[in-house]
Short mmCIF file of C-alpha atoms in Angstrom, two decimals:
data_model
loop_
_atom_site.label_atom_id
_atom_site.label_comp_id
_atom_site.label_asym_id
_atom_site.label_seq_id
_atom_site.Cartn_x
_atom_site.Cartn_y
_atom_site.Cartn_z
CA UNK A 1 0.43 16.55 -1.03
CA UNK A 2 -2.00 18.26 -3.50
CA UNK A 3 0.71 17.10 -6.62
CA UNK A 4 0.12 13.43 -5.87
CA UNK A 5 -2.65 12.80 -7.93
CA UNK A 6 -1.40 13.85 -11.11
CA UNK A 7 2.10 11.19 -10.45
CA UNK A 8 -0.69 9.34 -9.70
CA UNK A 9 -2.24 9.45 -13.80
CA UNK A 10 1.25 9.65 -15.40
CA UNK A 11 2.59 6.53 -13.52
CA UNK A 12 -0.93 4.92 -14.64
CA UNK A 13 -0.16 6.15 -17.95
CA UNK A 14 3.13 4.75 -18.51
CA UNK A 15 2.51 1.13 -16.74
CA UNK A 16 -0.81 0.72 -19.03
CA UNK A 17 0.62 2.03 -21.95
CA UNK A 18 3.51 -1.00 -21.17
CA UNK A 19 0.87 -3.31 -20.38
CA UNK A 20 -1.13 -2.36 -23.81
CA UNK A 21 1.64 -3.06 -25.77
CA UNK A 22 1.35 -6.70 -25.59
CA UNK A 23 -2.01 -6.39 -26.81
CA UNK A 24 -4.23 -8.68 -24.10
CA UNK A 25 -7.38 -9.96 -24.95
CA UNK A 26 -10.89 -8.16 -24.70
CA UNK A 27 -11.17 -9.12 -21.03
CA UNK A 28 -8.01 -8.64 -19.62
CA UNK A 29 -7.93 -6.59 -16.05
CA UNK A 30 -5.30 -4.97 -14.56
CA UNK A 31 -5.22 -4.65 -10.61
CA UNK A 32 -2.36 -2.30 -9.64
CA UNK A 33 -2.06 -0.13 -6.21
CA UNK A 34 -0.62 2.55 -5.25
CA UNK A 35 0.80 3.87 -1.78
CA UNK A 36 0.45 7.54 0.04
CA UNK A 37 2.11 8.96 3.35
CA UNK A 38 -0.61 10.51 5.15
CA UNK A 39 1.39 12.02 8.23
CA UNK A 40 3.60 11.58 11.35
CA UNK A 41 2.98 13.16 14.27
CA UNK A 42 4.16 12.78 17.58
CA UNK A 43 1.84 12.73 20.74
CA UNK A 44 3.31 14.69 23.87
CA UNK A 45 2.34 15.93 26.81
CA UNK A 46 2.22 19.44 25.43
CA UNK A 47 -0.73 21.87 23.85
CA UNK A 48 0.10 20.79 20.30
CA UNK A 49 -0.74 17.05 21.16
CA UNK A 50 -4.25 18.99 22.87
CA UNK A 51 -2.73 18.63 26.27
CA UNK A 52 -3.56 20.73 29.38
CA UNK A 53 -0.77 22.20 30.23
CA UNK A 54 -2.37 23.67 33.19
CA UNK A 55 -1.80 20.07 34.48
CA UNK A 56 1.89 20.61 34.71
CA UNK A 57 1.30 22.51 37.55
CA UNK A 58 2.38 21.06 41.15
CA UNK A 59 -0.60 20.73 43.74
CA UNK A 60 0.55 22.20 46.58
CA UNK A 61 -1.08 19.46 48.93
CA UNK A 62 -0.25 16.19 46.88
CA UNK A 63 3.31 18.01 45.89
CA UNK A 64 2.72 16.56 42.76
CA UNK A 65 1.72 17.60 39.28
CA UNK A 66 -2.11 17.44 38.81
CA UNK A 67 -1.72 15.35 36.32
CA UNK A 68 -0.92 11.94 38.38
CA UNK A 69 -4.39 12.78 39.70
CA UNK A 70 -5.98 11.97 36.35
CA UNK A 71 -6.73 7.93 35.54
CA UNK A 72 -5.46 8.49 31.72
CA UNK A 73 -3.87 10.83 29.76
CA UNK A 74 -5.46 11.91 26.39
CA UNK A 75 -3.45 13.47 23.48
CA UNK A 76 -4.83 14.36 20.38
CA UNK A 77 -3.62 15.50 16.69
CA UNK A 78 -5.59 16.62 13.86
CA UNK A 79 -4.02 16.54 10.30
CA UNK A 80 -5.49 17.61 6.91
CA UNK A 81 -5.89 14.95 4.49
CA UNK A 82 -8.53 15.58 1.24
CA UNK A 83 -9.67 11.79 0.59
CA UNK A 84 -11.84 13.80 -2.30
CA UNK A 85 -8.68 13.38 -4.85
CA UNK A 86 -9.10 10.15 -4.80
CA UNK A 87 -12.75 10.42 -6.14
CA UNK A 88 -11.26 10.03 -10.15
CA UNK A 89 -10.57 6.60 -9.13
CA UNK A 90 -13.67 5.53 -6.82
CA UNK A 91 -15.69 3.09 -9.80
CA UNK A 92 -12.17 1.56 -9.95
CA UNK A 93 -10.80 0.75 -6.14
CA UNK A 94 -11.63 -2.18 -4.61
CA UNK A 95 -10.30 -1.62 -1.67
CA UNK A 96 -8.00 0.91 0.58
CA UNK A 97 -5.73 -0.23 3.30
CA UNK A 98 -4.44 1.92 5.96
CA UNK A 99 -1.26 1.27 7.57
CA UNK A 100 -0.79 2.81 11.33
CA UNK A 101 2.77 2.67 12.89
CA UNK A 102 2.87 3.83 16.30
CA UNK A 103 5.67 4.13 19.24
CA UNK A 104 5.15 4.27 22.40
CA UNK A 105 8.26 6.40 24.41
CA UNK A 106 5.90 6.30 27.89
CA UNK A 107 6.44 3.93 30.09
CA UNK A 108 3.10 3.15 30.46
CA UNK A 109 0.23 1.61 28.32
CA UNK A 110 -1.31 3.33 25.63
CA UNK A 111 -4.46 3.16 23.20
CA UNK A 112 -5.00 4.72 20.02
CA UNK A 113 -7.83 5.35 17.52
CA UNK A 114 -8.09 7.69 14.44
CA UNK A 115 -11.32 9.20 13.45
CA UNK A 116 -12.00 9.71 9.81
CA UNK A 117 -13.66 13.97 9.69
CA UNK A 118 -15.65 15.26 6.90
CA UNK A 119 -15.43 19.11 5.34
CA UNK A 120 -17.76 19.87 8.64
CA UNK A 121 -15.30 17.84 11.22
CA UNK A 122 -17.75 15.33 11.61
CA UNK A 123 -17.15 11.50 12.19
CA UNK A 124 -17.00 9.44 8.95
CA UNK A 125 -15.47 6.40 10.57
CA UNK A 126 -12.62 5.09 12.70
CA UNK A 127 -9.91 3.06 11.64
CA UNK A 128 -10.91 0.81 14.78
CA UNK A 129 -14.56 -0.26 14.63
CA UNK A 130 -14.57 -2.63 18.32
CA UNK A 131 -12.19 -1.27 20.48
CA UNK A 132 -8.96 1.11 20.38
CA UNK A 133 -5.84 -0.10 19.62
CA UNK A 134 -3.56 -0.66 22.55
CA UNK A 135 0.45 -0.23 23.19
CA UNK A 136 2.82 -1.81 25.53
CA UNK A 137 4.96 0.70 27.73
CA UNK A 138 8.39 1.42 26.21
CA UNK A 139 11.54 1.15 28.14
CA UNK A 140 13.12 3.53 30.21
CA UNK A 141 16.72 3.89 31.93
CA UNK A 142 17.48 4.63 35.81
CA UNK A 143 17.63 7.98 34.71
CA UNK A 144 14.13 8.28 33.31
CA UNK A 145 15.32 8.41 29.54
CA UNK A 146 13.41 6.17 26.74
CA UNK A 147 15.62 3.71 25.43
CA UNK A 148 13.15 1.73 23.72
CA UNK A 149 9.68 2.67 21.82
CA UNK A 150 7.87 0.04 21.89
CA UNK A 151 6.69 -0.44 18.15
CA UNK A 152 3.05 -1.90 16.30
CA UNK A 153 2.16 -1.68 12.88
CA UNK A 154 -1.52 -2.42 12.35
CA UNK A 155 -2.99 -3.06 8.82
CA UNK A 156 -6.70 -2.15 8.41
CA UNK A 157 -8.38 -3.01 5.22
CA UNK A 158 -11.63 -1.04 3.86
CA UNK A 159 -13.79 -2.68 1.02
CA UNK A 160 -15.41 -1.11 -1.82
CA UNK A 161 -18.65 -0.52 0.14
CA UNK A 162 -17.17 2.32 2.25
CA UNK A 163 -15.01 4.09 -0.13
CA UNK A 164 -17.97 6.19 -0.95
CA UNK A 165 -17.66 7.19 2.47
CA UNK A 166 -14.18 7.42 2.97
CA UNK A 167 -14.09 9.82 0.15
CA UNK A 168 -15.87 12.77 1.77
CA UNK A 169 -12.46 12.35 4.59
CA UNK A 170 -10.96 16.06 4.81
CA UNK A 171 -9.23 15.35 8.38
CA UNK A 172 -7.64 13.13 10.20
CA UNK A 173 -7.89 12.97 14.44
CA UNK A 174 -5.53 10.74 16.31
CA UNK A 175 -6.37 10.33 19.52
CA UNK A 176 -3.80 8.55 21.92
CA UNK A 177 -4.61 7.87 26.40
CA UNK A 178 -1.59 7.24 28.57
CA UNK A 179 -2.94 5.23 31.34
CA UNK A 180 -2.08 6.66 34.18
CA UNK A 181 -2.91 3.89 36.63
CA UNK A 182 0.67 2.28 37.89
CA UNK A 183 2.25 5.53 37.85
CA UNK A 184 6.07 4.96 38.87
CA UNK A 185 6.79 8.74 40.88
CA UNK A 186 10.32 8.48 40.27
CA UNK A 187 9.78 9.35 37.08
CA UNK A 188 7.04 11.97 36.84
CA UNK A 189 9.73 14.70 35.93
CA UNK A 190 10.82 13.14 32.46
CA UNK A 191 7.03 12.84 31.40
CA UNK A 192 6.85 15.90 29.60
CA UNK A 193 9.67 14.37 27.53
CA UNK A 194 8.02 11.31 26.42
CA UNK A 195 6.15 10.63 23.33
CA UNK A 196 4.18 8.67 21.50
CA UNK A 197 4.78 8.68 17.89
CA UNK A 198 2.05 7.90 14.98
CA UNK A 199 2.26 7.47 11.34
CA UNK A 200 -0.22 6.89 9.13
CA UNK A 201 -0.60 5.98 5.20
CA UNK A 202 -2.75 3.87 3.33
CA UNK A 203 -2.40 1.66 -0.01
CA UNK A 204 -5.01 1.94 -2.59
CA UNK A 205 -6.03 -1.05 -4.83
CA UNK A 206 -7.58 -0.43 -8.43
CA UNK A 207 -9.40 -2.84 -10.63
CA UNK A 208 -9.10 -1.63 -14.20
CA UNK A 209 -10.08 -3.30 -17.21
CA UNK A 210 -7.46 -2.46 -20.05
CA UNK A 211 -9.42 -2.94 -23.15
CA UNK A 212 -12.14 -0.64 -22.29
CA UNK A 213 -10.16 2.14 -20.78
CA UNK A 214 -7.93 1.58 -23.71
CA UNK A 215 -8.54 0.10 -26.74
CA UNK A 216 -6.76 -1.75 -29.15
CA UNK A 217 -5.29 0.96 -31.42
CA UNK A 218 -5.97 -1.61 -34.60
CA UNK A 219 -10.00 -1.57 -33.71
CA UNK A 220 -9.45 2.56 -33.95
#
């Protein structure tokens, strides 16, 4: 991850140095974007996703794991991501986009939000500002096996105002809840081998103005 900003510069390099050779008028602009894969990470009942697995354990009165005692589920994943790099561009984006793919394996709702951590693993911002996203349950077979993730790609758009912010991001927490309130018991064995899968990246677009950045070689 910590090479992309230099591809970054050479492939702005190379498509202004193309656009410059046309020579465009003094107030010609050039709005291009650019695209970076943040993470995947998949969400399971297990202490990497932040689960207890104390709650695998069977309750010897219920004769069921204590987990189908709680009302939801929460997961959680924390990823590195240094928004900081971007800071050589921040006088020229106008706005960054982040795209969230998620998969639901459980057969049961889910909802989602990411949280946006500075250096200090404080809040910056969430990706949703009202309410967390929600899933649909995927499909399972008789035998308790996911045969369908249920799939949602959400677009969220930031505008320049916050990309001050944005740019002090150093982590990235997903947070996913299972809800746990229809619970089919047929099928609390295969839980531990569900997941819910998240993937995150986010589009970047600049606003550049070619004759200032780079001027007309003949005016040199």
């Amino acid at each position: 991850m910590k090479y992309y900003r230099t591809g970054i510069f050479f492939l702005l390099s190379i498509l202004i140095f193309s656009c410059t050779k046309d020579e465009p008028d003094e107030e010609s602009t050039w709005n291009p974007d650019f695209s970076i894969a943040i993470g995947y990470t998949s969400l399971g009942m297990n202490e990497n996703s932040g689960f207890d697995s104390a709650l695998l354990l069977i309750n010897a009165v219920s004769g069921l794991p204590y987990w189908t005692e709680e009302i939801d589920i929460p997961l959680s994943y924390t990823m590195p991501f240094d928004m900081g790099q971007l800071s050589d561009f921040s006088e020229e984006i106008v706005s960054i986009m982040f795209r969230l793919n998620t998969y639901n394996g459980f057969p049961n709702p889910a909802g989602g939000q990411v949280y946006f951590l500075d250096i200090s693993n404080n809040i910056v911002d969430s990706l949703f500002s009202s309410a967390p996203l929600t899933m649909e349950s995927g499909t399972v077979n008789g035998n308790g096996e996911t045969i369908n993730s249920t799939h949602n790609q959400t677009d969220i758009v930031f505008d320049q105002n916050k990309i001050d912010e944005l740019i002090t991001i150093r982590n990235i927490l997903i947070k996913g809840e299972i809800s746990n309130v229809s619970l089919d018991t047929t099928l609390i064995d295969s839980y531990p081998n569900y997941t819910l899968g998240i993937q995150l990246g986010i589009q970047a677009e600049l606003s550049m103005s070619i004759s200032e950045e780079f001027p007309n070689q003949n005016n040199q």
